[in-house]
XYZ file of C-alpha atoms in Angstrom:
576
model
C -69.504 -105.225 -40.665
C -68.744 -103.992 -43.713
C -70.456 -101.268 -43.550
C -67.679 -100.639 -40.355
C -65.053 -101.732 -41.538
C -65.923 -99.054 -44.621
C -65.803 -96.481 -41.749
C -62.894 -97.386 -40.422
C -61.082 -97.748 -43.999
C -62.455 -94.296 -44.857
C -61.082 -92.967 -40.945
C -57.161 -94.352 -41.509
C -57.275 -92.786 -45.290
C -58.260 -89.417 -44.007
C -56.052 -89.749 -40.715
C -53.144 -91.095 -43.364
C -54.294 -88.218 -45.758
C -54.002 -85.527 -42.793
C -50.778 -87.000 -42.218
C -49.482 -86.567 -45.090
C -50.205 -83.247 -45.922
C -48.759 -82.548 -42.056
C -45.770 -84.403 -42.590
C -45.940 -81.998 -45.934
C -46.411 -78.876 -44.203
C -43.778 -79.795 -41.698
C -41.126 -80.036 -44.610
C -42.305 -77.410 -46.472
C -41.412 -75.176 -43.288
C -38.387 -77.250 -42.649
C -37.204 -76.562 -46.142
C -37.981 -73.118 -46.264
C -35.063 -72.230 -43.400
C -32.334 -71.869 -43.366
C -31.407 -74.876 -40.479
C -30.248 -78.074 -41.444
C -32.069 -80.903 -39.567
C -31.569 -84.456 -38.496
C -34.140 -86.784 -36.730
C -32.624 -90.631 -35.571
C -34.931 -93.002 -34.915
C -33.339 -95.848 -32.399
C -35.863 -98.148 -33.063
C -36.563 -98.153 -36.256
C -32.077 -97.348 -36.867
C -33.620 -94.333 -39.534
C -32.132 -91.221 -40.211
C -34.295 -88.360 -41.727
C -32.442 -85.302 -42.858
C -34.597 -81.944 -43.167
C -34.167 -78.716 -43.767
C -31.213 -76.808 -45.872
C -28.716 -79.658 -45.234
C -26.346 -79.143 -47.971
C -25.401 -75.130 -46.980
C -23.801 -77.094 -44.390
C -22.099 -80.405 -45.298
C -21.269 -81.581 -48.953
C -22.771 -84.872 -48.700
C -26.364 -85.771 -49.206
C -29.209 -87.787 -46.854
C -28.320 -90.323 -49.099
C -24.417 -90.256 -49.071
C -24.943 -89.916 -44.957
C -23.024 -93.098 -42.983
C -22.291 -91.994 -39.686
C -21.237 -89.097 -37.045
C -17.854 -89.145 -38.308
C -18.868 -87.610 -41.598
C -20.029 -84.592 -39.790
C -17.000 -84.368 -37.462
C -14.994 -84.409 -40.337
C -16.353 -81.419 -41.473
C -15.324 -79.424 -38.402
C -12.444 -77.983 -36.544
C -10.379 -80.294 -35.121
C -10.108 -78.015 -32.109
C -13.848 -78.018 -31.919
C -14.306 -82.024 -32.535
C -14.807 -83.624 -29.314
C -17.108 -81.285 -27.669
C -18.718 -81.564 -31.008
C -19.083 -85.336 -31.084
C -20.167 -85.450 -26.912
C -23.013 -83.059 -28.369
C -23.995 -85.323 -31.644
C -24.425 -88.120 -28.750
C -25.856 -87.527 -25.383
C -27.358 -90.324 -24.983
C -24.176 -91.707 -24.066
C -24.158 -89.689 -20.472
C -28.253 -89.781 -20.438
C -28.641 -85.905 -21.492
C -31.709 -84.730 -22.736
C -30.350 -81.712 -24.345
C -27.190 -80.824 -25.702
C -26.080 -77.717 -27.357
C -22.500 -76.360 -28.930
C -20.991 -74.096 -31.452
C -18.119 -74.635 -33.510
C -15.986 -73.132 -36.624
C -15.994 -75.496 -39.421
C -13.172 -77.070 -41.129
C -13.289 -75.636 -44.399
C -15.049 -72.642 -44.805
C -15.225 -69.639 -42.782
C -18.965 -70.012 -41.076
C -19.742 -70.670 -37.470
C -22.592 -73.676 -36.511
C -24.467 -73.652 -33.290
C -25.799 -77.528 -32.497
C -28.669 -78.350 -30.772
C -29.468 -82.004 -29.409
C -32.569 -83.471 -27.749
C -33.374 -86.772 -27.356
C -36.630 -88.127 -25.907
C -36.869 -90.944 -23.290
C -39.183 -93.600 -23.133
C -40.894 -94.629 -19.183
C -37.657 -97.067 -18.834
C -35.262 -93.984 -19.889
C -33.942 -95.654 -22.990
C -33.332 -93.232 -25.862
C -36.308 -93.367 -28.301
C -35.907 -90.418 -30.920
C -33.422 -87.272 -30.829
C -33.950 -84.295 -33.306
C -30.542 -82.022 -34.189
C -30.870 -78.350 -35.530
C -27.872 -77.050 -37.300
C -28.315 -73.252 -37.160
C -26.051 -70.797 -38.983
C -24.780 -68.402 -36.328
C -21.778 -66.910 -38.355
C -23.588 -63.243 -38.669
C -24.223 -62.932 -34.936
C -20.681 -64.471 -34.116
C -19.118 -61.903 -35.610
C -21.331 -59.129 -34.269
C -20.465 -60.872 -31.127
C -16.761 -60.767 -31.635
C -17.274 -56.909 -32.241
C -18.541 -56.203 -29.383
C -16.412 -58.035 -27.403
C -13.220 -56.596 -28.765
C -14.724 -52.482 -28.718
C -15.376 -54.218 -24.589
C -12.005 -55.107 -24.221
C -9.867 -53.561 -27.122
C -8.631 -50.193 -27.969
C -10.180 -48.839 -31.422
C -7.013 -46.724 -32.290
C -4.097 -49.239 -31.002
C -4.701 -52.506 -31.086
C -3.864 -52.931 -27.355
C -6.052 -53.591 -24.041
C -7.862 -50.599 -23.371
C -8.045 -49.224 -19.769
C -10.690 -50.917 -17.713
C -9.218 -54.787 -19.278
C -6.278 -53.889 -18.731
C -7.002 -52.690 -14.873
C -8.822 -55.705 -14.803
C -6.020 -57.987 -15.416
C -4.177 -56.259 -13.477
C -5.950 -57.079 -10.465
C -6.011 -60.793 -12.007
C -1.951 -60.080 -12.227
C -1.732 -58.997 -8.460
C -4.489 -61.995 -6.844
C -1.943 -64.704 -8.244
C 1.269 -62.951 -7.281
C -0.127 -62.658 -3.458
C -0.668 -66.532 -4.051
C 2.867 -67.017 -5.486
C 4.239 -64.460 -3.260
C 5.388 -62.195 -6.152
C 5.941 -59.055 -7.802
C 4.174 -56.553 -10.249
C 5.769 -54.365 -11.703
C 3.760 -50.907 -14.006
C 5.168 -49.128 -16.331
C 3.053 -45.816 -17.205
C 4.910 -44.306 -20.291
C 3.655 -40.697 -21.770
C 5.014 -39.984 -25.084
C 7.390 -36.746 -24.450
C 6.124 -33.815 -26.768
C 3.086 -34.903 -28.394
C 1.015 -32.057 -27.218
C 3.082 -29.777 -29.734
C 3.737 -32.843 -32.295
C -0.526 -32.840 -32.594
C -1.125 -28.722 -32.767
C 2.002 -28.610 -35.149
C 0.964 -31.716 -37.635
C -2.766 -31.683 -36.835
C -4.811 -34.380 -34.399
C -5.098 -36.668 -37.552
C -0.860 -37.314 -38.188
C -0.883 -36.477 -33.668
C -3.691 -39.636 -33.677
C -1.124 -42.252 -36.651
C 1.422 -41.287 -34.234
C -0.172 -42.875 -31.591
C -1.155 -46.139 -33.510
C 3.030 -46.595 -34.805
C 3.892 -46.261 -31.101
C 1.583 -48.878 -30.100
C 2.262 -51.058 -32.792
C 5.913 -50.529 -31.345
C 4.809 -51.704 -27.508
C 3.177 -54.466 -29.243
C 6.181 -56.140 -29.870
C 6.538 -56.014 -25.990
C 3.146 -58.127 -25.355
C 3.769 -61.904 -23.531
C 2.249 -64.731 -21.819
C 2.850 -62.450 -18.686
C 2.754 -58.349 -20.372
C -0.310 -56.919 -20.537
C -0.228 -53.682 -22.389
C -2.958 -50.856 -22.839
C -3.478 -47.474 -24.411
C -4.742 -45.601 -21.886
C -5.913 -41.987 -23.648
C -4.096 -39.763 -25.914
C -0.578 -40.687 -25.481
C -0.180 -42.971 -22.665
C 0.553 -45.941 -22.486
C 0.857 -48.609 -19.777
C 2.598 -52.238 -19.532
C 2.169 -54.446 -17.023
C 4.706 -56.982 -15.835
C 3.954 -60.511 -13.783
C 7.436 -61.486 -12.251
C 9.442 -59.259 -14.181
C 13.133 -60.931 -14.546
C 15.079 -62.141 -17.429
C 13.664 -60.904 -20.388
C 10.891 -59.810 -19.032
C 12.744 -57.580 -16.565
C 11.506 -53.760 -15.785
C 15.520 -52.689 -17.020
C 15.200 -54.960 -20.471
C 11.463 -53.764 -20.796
C 12.849 -50.218 -21.105
C 15.947 -50.874 -23.041
C 13.541 -52.744 -25.634
C 11.593 -50.117 -25.784
C 14.071 -47.095 -26.018
C 16.117 -49.045 -29.109
C 12.467 -49.572 -31.007
C 12.017 -45.867 -30.265
C 15.554 -45.271 -32.229
C 13.813 -45.768 -35.003
C 12.011 -43.022 -36.503
C 8.474 -43.429 -37.341
C 7.152 -42.773 -41.187
C 4.631 -41.435 -40.967
C 1.324 -41.526 -44.077
C 2.653 -37.806 -45.366
C 6.119 -38.027 -46.073
C 7.006 -36.573 -42.907
C 9.677 -38.428 -40.293
C 8.912 -38.342 -36.327
C 11.526 -39.352 -33.833
C 9.842 -39.789 -30.383
C 11.369 -40.801 -26.967
C 8.941 -41.458 -23.700
C 8.952 -40.567 -19.973
C 8.234 -43.388 -17.939
C 7.121 -44.199 -14.369
C 8.180 -47.447 -12.329
C 5.541 -49.189 -9.734
C 5.259 -51.733 -8.222
C 3.566 -54.726 -6.213
C 3.311 -54.502 -3.425
C 5.766 -52.312 -2.345
C 4.093 -49.116 -4.118
C 0.747 -50.618 -3.113
C -1.381 -53.794 -3.269
C -4.197 -52.453 -5.605
C -4.455 -52.218 -8.973
C -5.546 -48.346 -9.328
C -3.211 -47.135 -6.606
C -0.659 -49.240 -8.192
C -1.271 -47.458 -11.314
C -2.158 -43.648 -9.584
C 1.316 -44.689 -8.293
C 3.374 -45.011 -11.252
C 1.678 -41.959 -13.142
C 2.464 -39.923 -10.371
C 6.295 -41.111 -10.419
C 5.744 -40.574 -14.585
C 5.422 -36.457 -13.641
C 8.242 -36.809 -11.536
C 10.164 -38.071 -15.050
C 8.882 -35.173 -17.123
C 9.573 -32.759 -14.510
C 13.475 -33.627 -15.451
C 13.219 -33.655 -18.856
C 12.620 -35.928 -21.722
C 13.429 -39.982 -22.267
C 13.295 -40.082 -18.033
C 12.653 -42.928 -16.055
C 11.494 -42.453 -12.826
C 11.035 -45.421 -9.765
C 8.685 -44.987 -7.545
C 9.680 -43.789 -3.955
C 7.599 -42.761 -1.074
C 8.840 -38.596 -0.665
C 7.498 -38.152 -4.581
C 3.928 -39.694 -3.875
C 4.481 -37.832 -0.473
C 5.130 -34.928 -2.172
C 2.726 -35.595 -4.290
C -0.022 -35.533 -2.588
C 1.089 -32.888 -0.601
C 1.177 -30.767 -3.167
C -2.793 -31.922 -4.040
C -3.793 -30.837 -0.579
C -2.142 -27.353 -1.400
C -3.698 -27.059 -4.883
C -6.968 -27.843 -3.100
C -6.228 -25.653 -0.231
C -5.223 -22.324 -3.359
C -8.858 -23.039 -5.038
C -10.367 -22.031 -2.073
C -7.693 -18.464 -0.750
C -8.903 -16.967 -3.558
C -12.471 -17.517 -3.439
C -12.012 -16.372 0.401
C -8.858 -13.714 -0.417
C -6.572 -15.006 2.336
C -3.461 -13.827 0.626
C -1.713 -10.450 1.935
C 1.130 -8.031 0.400
C 4.882 -7.608 1.212
C 7.151 -5.377 -0.276
C 11.091 -5.634 -0.578
C 13.014 -2.516 -0.708
C 15.874 -2.376 -3.100
C 18.649 0.041 -2.669
C 21.164 1.824 -4.987
C 24.529 0.838 -4.066
C 26.490 4.231 -3.654
C 24.617 5.290 -1.731
C 21.705 3.139 0.355
C 19.087 5.263 -1.173
C 15.283 3.280 -1.608
C 15.203 2.564 -5.069
C 12.456 0.857 -4.935
C 10.262 -2.066 -3.805
C 9.275 -5.490 -5.235
C 5.642 -6.615 -4.476
C 5.986 -10.231 -2.653
C 2.786 -11.742 -2.092
C 2.484 -14.626 0.708
C -0.508 -17.026 2.254
C -1.596 -17.283 5.400
C -4.350 -20.707 5.183
C -7.380 -21.220 7.610
C -5.070 -22.957 10.259
C -3.402 -19.286 10.092
C 0.385 -21.429 8.785
C 2.088 -19.289 6.351
C 2.677 -21.253 2.830
C 6.366 -20.447 1.492
C 5.229 -18.932 -2.199
C 8.201 -21.385 -3.028
C 5.506 -23.857 -2.826
C 2.617 -22.546 -3.858
C 3.774 -20.203 -6.534
C 4.594 -22.841 -8.918
C 1.573 -25.522 -8.328
C -0.431 -21.553 -9.035
C 1.686 -21.844 -12.782
C 0.949 -25.280 -13.492
C -3.042 -25.298 -12.875
C -3.821 -21.692 -13.760
C -4.422 -19.945 -10.540
C -1.633 -18.076 -11.454
C -4.057 -15.907 -13.809
C -6.829 -14.592 -10.961
C -3.712 -14.395 -8.514
C -1.395 -12.214 -10.543
C -4.399 -10.224 -11.262
C -5.125 -9.551 -7.745
C -1.284 -8.952 -6.894
C -1.608 -6.130 -9.232
C -4.688 -4.517 -8.323
C -3.447 -5.311 -4.004
C -0.009 -3.707 -4.663
C -0.652 -0.867 -7.346
C -3.389 0.378 -5.471
C -1.162 0.276 -2.032
C 1.845 1.940 -3.532
C -0.553 4.659 -5.478
C -2.405 5.738 -2.319
C 2.129 6.056 -0.842
C 2.659 8.169 -3.580
C -0.250 9.656 -3.283
C 0.848 11.072 0.387
C 4.822 11.340 0.452
C 4.903 12.527 -2.905
C 8.034 10.875 -4.539
C 8.772 10.655 -8.183
C 12.000 8.164 -8.340
C 10.656 5.082 -5.866
C 9.631 2.360 -8.506
C 7.111 -0.290 -8.046
C 8.683 -4.015 -8.977
C 5.679 -6.174 -10.153
C 6.564 -10.067 -10.790
C 4.456 -11.143 -13.816
C 4.369 -14.202 -14.852
C 4.820 -16.470 -17.992
C 1.147 -17.397 -18.410
C 0.203 -13.748 -17.186
C 2.101 -11.949 -19.860
C 0.997 -14.427 -22.487
C -2.842 -13.958 -22.045
C -4.691 -12.220 -24.371
C -6.300 -9.730 -22.289
C -3.611 -8.974 -19.499
C -1.873 -5.923 -21.311
C -5.475 -3.956 -21.528
C -6.092 -5.347 -17.596
C -2.815 -3.966 -16.471
C -3.944 -0.364 -18.496
C -7.020 -0.439 -16.700
C -5.373 -0.792 -13.574
C -3.077 2.190 -14.341
C -6.138 4.656 -15.183
C -8.133 3.278 -11.800
C -5.603 4.296 -9.580
C -4.032 7.173 -11.465
C -0.145 5.600 -11.063
C 2.408 7.662 -12.637
C 3.248 4.678 -15.021
C 7.212 5.755 -15.102
C 6.511 4.609 -11.574
C 5.919 1.198 -12.688
C 8.328 -1.779 -13.422
C 7.643 -5.221 -14.496
C 9.642 -8.269 -13.518
C 9.537 -10.548 -15.744
C 11.620 -14.714 -16.508
C 13.278 -15.529 -19.567
C 10.566 -18.066 -19.653
C 8.503 -15.931 -20.989
C 10.107 -15.787 -24.802
C 10.119 -19.726 -24.837
C 7.388 -18.960 -27.015
C 6.178 -16.699 -29.334
C 8.783 -14.707 -28.628
C 7.726 -11.728 -31.111
C 4.215 -11.484 -29.792
C 5.576 -11.039 -26.080
C 8.221 -8.091 -27.621
C 5.604 -6.529 -29.181
C 3.638 -6.292 -25.575
C 6.770 -5.160 -23.705
C 6.764 -2.480 -26.409
C 3.572 -1.173 -26.579
C 3.993 -0.580 -22.553
C 7.330 0.634 -22.955
C 6.093 3.478 -24.209
C 3.348 3.905 -22.186
C 6.807 4.445 -19.495
C 6.184 1.001 -18.039
C 10.070 -0.497 -17.222
C 10.995 -3.811 -17.637
C 13.470 -5.659 -15.934
C 14.941 -9.613 -16.243
C 14.377 -11.436 -12.862
C 16.150 -14.307 -12.539
C 19.125 -13.435 -15.416
C 21.391 -16.383 -15.957
C 19.474 -19.501 -14.728
C 17.693 -20.146 -18.658
C 18.930 -19.973 -21.755
C 20.270 -16.757 -20.992
C 21.167 -16.068 -24.783
C 23.257 -12.809 -25.600
C 21.687 -12.941 -29.707
C 17.977 -12.174 -27.818
C 19.618 -9.932 -25.223
C 20.457 -7.192 -27.306
C 16.725 -6.770 -28.949
C 14.671 -7.189 -25.484
C 13.597 -3.863 -24.440
C 14.425 -4.156 -20.881
C 15.682 -1.911 -18.437
C 17.570 -4.054 -15.835
C 18.739 -7.465 -15.594
C 18.721 -8.894 -12.280
C 22.004 -11.738 -11.181
C 20.348 -14.068 -9.302
C 20.971 -15.114 -5.995
C 22.040 -18.139 -6.715
C 25.451 -16.156 -7.449
C 25.591 -14.075 -5.560
C 25.389 -17.444 -2.963
C 28.984 -17.943 -3.859
C 30.479 -14.596 -5.224
C 33.076 -14.198 -2.059
C 34.489 -17.471 -2.516
C 34.031 -19.133 -5.752
C 36.529 -17.005 -8.570
C 34.158 -18.216 -11.756
C 30.957 -17.226 -10.026
C 32.629 -13.798 -9.070
C 33.957 -13.801 -13.459
C 30.327 -14.165 -14.251
C 28.766 -11.170 -12.061
C 31.371 -8.856 -13.253
C 31.160 -10.387 -17.000
C 26.985 -10.106 -16.716
C 27.619 -5.985 -14.561
C 29.758 -5.123 -17.463
C 27.660 -6.265 -20.543
C 24.463 -4.662 -18.914
C 26.398 -1.176 -18.800
C 27.119 -1.934 -22.428
C 24.196 -2.700 -23.199
C 22.145 0.559 -21.704
C 20.400 -2.175 -18.844
C 20.592 -1.014 -15.130
C 21.472 -4.228 -12.383
C 20.334 -5.288 -9.546
C 21.613 -8.190 -7.207
C 19.390 -9.911 -5.281
C 20.268 -12.358 -2.087
C 22.670 -9.928 -0.951
C 22.822 -11.352 2.721
C 25.895 -9.632 4.288
C 27.815 -6.575 4.023
C 31.305 -8.240 1.927
C 28.926 -9.299 -0.737
C 27.615 -5.613 -0.543
C 31.009 -3.845 -1.098
C 32.269 -6.739 -3.357
C 29.373 -6.039 -5.412
C 29.535 -2.058 -4.809
C 33.055 -2.867 -6.059
C 32.513 -4.304 -9.528
C 29.550 -1.979 -10.394
C 26.071 -3.415 -9.497
C 24.484 -0.606 -9.514
C 21.423 -2.145 -7.102
C 20.982 -4.272 -4.218
C 18.095 -6.253 -2.643
C 18.555 -8.737 -0.155
C 18.304 -9.213 3.662
C 21.123 -7.172 4.445
C 19.817 -4.078 4.135
C 15.944 -5.453 4.337
C 13.669 -8.346 4.152
C 10.149 -8.167 3.106
C 8.266 -6.603 4.853
C 4.720 -5.604 5.552
C 2.942 -2.555 3.826
C 3.028 -0.579 7.290
C 6.638 -0.597 7.348
C 6.809 0.159 3.786
C 4.869 3.549 4.439
C 6.718 4.264 7.658
C 10.029 3.751 5.551
C 8.606 6.335 3.465
C 7.343 8.869 5.561
C 10.746 8.660 7.352
C 12.897 9.265 4.414
C 9.988 12.370 2.853
C 10.380 13.959 6.375
């Protein structure tokens, strides 16, 4: 019996030593952890604190009296949720988790509570684990910020804006309200960016975004889309949220110059396109697209312009998109052909020359007006390959006539776009074409518009001088419709001024127009230029132009644009 007792004592002693060692090991593990643990036994009403408790709370295990001490350390907005997590047994919950911010400290805590129940579903034990998740929270917040906000301006990024705009539209559909979208583009930003550098350009975008940010509200969302493009969404636009009020506020904000870090001051304006749900579209992306399209219309009208959605504008834009696609295909498949409009000497109606005019017949056989596709070609850069084709085709055909009929006083006039003339390879390409077909240079005249001189005027003049030295003539097309400064006119190496059709249309009926035309003709003579009147359509106009001394005319009265075969027949009759 004694041996049995000694055995039991030894066994219990060994088990107790083992438990003490295990407890010591567990305590060491908890103490080396960054977490804090609290164990509670319901039957014994015993609380045990383990781990790095002092890191989280300003009291020790001996000072702990109740859960309220923990709650006092938690931000007030989180206290209710934390209490429920501390006491999950109140709702027979086995496991609860929450995150909260400490009231007097800058870190975030994750709390996990596990409750263990007996067979009667009564709580027996529970353990609470407090974990510092501040680093994870910061990283998560940074990722969330990157996912929803633009790093340059602090405004919503495009994806987040679209998502919230969709929510606005869904809400508006339920409540039968409106949603307005304002698409905003900084005027002249490319020139500012190129002139001051990208760093200053980014700073301007940041400052612009800050001024927009002041418009944000519960029902107003603002986004930086990219570069100098911003977008505003407004739910139920009325009162202080009305589009008109927002625009007035924005313009008032922009009236103050932007002070840059390099000491420069910049005053900005913006072009704005506006579209509204449900009138313009019922879908977020389409609504933004409508606002963007009418913004481009505002840009076309000039700076600091606001343009509201209008169905014809959208239809015009879509038609232009279709034509641009067709234009690309037409360039590849050469669906263009040349026509030539005769020009005549006013005094004797003898042929002065022909102006080369491109025409386009699409695959369906429809003739598309140059007034439609030429501006689009200039806008998207297609004018460069198209201009090269026109130059090659017309010079080849004209040289063939010259060799056949031997004339020495008929001029081929070629329209050269500003983009084409500014191309650094223009002069060399033209000279190669001239050399290929051996056209006498004195029979070649290049028509340019005033817009070619808007940027880098001296470079343009240098190119003109090179070509004039080779015998090529220059005429100024559409004179009087651009900036028409007399101070630069005297320095330009041109031979001819073309009086725009808009003057000729009212020449007979409007005295001021006739005075302007007479002044242009008189000025041209004094400067040594010839004049050509465009759009002469009847005998009365012709007679008046002849009377006031215009040397040459062009228009339907004496000759409509003709295909090459008709011009060749005319030349044949002229020399026979």
